[in-house]
Amino acid sequence: MDFGEALAALNAGRRVTRTGWNGADMWVAHQAGYPDGIAINANTAQATGIPEGTVCRFRPYLMMFTAQGDFVPWVISQSDALAQDWEVAA
């Protein structure tokens, strides 16, 4: 499927992946964010200068589960946007 179809799957709560990615078990998910706010932790406080425990709202974003087994916010690349090998992840 193309990325338009993958985005529809993400918005429906599914995880998506590309067969063309080199890393094993990598996938992307839609993180709903925290529209009502969440207290920021020490790492976020240190990065932003906002006091720990301050309630901040976070907008929705896409996040990737990496081949190393951790998460990172994800922004689509041009090659990913034009790829035709997207599929719903298991």
Short mmCIF file of C-alpha atoms in Angstrom, two decimals:
data_model
loop_
_atom_site.label_atom_id
_atom_site.label_comp_id
_atom_site.label_asym_id
_atom_site.label_seq_id
_atom_site.Cartn_x
_atom_site.Cartn_y
_atom_site.Cartn_z
CA MET A 1 0.00 0.00 0.00
CA ASP A 2 1.06 3.62 -0.35
CA PHE A 3 1.58 6.04 2.57
CA GLY A 4 -1.93 7.47 2.24
CA GLU A 5 -3.30 4.02 2.99
CA ALA A 6 -0.69 3.53 5.74
CA LEU A 7 -1.73 6.84 7.33
CA ALA A 8 -5.36 5.74 7.31
CA ALA A 9 -4.30 2.53 9.08
CA LEU A 10 -2.30 4.57 11.63
CA ASN A 11 -5.30 6.80 12.29
CA ALA A 12 -7.39 3.64 12.84
CA GLY A 13 -4.98 2.51 15.57
CA ARG A 14 -2.92 0.05 13.53
CA ARG A 15 0.88 -0.12 13.36
CA VAL A 16 2.56 0.03 9.95
CA THR A 17 5.90 -1.02 8.53
CA ARG A 18 7.75 -1.13 5.22
CA THR A 19 9.15 -4.24 3.63
CA GLY A 20 11.97 -2.04 2.27
CA TRP A 21 13.30 -1.12 5.71
CA ASN A 22 16.57 -2.83 6.58
CA GLY A 23 15.94 -3.04 10.32
CA ALA A 24 14.04 -6.07 11.59
CA ASP A 25 10.76 -5.56 13.43
CA MET A 26 10.62 -1.78 12.89
CA TRP A 27 7.18 -0.19 12.85
CA VAL A 28 5.41 3.15 13.20
CA ALA A 29 2.43 3.92 15.45
CA HIS A 30 0.19 6.94 16.03
CA GLN A 31 0.74 8.28 19.56
CA ALA A 32 -2.39 10.14 20.61
CA GLY A 33 -0.41 12.59 22.71
CA TYR A 34 -1.71 14.06 25.95
CA PRO A 35 -4.33 16.69 25.07
CA ASP A 36 -5.34 17.11 28.73
CA GLY A 37 -1.71 17.34 29.83
CA ILE A 38 0.71 15.17 31.76
CA ALA A 39 3.27 16.05 34.41
CA ILE A 40 6.70 16.23 32.79
CA ASN A 41 9.47 14.03 34.13
CA ALA A 42 13.05 14.93 35.07
CA ASN A 43 14.41 14.28 31.54
CA THR A 44 11.85 16.58 29.93
CA ALA A 45 12.37 19.20 32.64
CA GLN A 46 16.11 19.17 32.03
CA ALA A 47 15.67 19.43 28.25
CA THR A 48 13.11 22.24 28.37
CA GLY A 49 13.96 24.17 31.52
CA ILE A 50 10.35 23.74 32.66
CA PRO A 51 10.09 22.57 36.28
CA GLU A 52 9.58 18.84 36.79
CA GLY A 53 5.94 18.02 37.54
CA THR A 54 4.58 20.91 35.44
CA VAL A 55 1.56 19.71 33.51
CA CYS A 56 2.11 20.14 29.77
CA ARG A 57 -0.06 19.19 26.80
CA PHE A 58 1.46 17.12 24.02
CA ARG A 59 0.00 16.96 20.52
CA PRO A 60 -0.39 13.67 18.64
CA TYR A 61 2.66 12.40 16.81
CA LEU A 62 4.04 9.38 14.99
CA MET A 63 6.58 7.22 16.79
CA MET A 64 8.83 4.47 15.52
CA PHE A 65 9.82 1.26 17.25
CA THR A 66 13.44 0.89 16.13
CA ALA A 67 15.56 -2.15 15.27
CA GLN A 68 17.36 -1.53 18.57
CA GLY A 69 14.10 -2.01 20.50
CA ASP A 70 13.41 1.55 21.59
CA PHE A 71 11.10 4.36 20.51
CA VAL A 72 11.79 7.62 18.72
CA PRO A 73 9.47 10.34 17.39
CA TRP A 74 9.27 9.77 13.65
CA VAL A 75 9.03 12.11 10.67
CA ILE A 76 8.49 10.62 7.24
CA SER A 77 11.27 10.85 4.67
CA GLN A 78 10.71 11.55 0.98
CA SER A 79 11.52 7.94 0.07
CA ASP A 80 9.08 6.64 2.71
CA ALA A 81 6.37 9.06 1.51
CA LEU A 82 6.60 7.77 -2.06
CA ALA A 83 7.08 4.08 -1.23
CA GLN A 84 4.51 1.51 -2.27
CA ASP A 85 5.59 -1.26 0.13
CA TRP A 86 3.78 -0.17 3.30
CA GLU A 87 1.89 -2.84 5.17
CA VAL A 88 0.07 -3.28 8.47
CA ALA A 89 2.50 -4.63 11.07
CA ALA A 90 1.65 -7.83 12.91
#
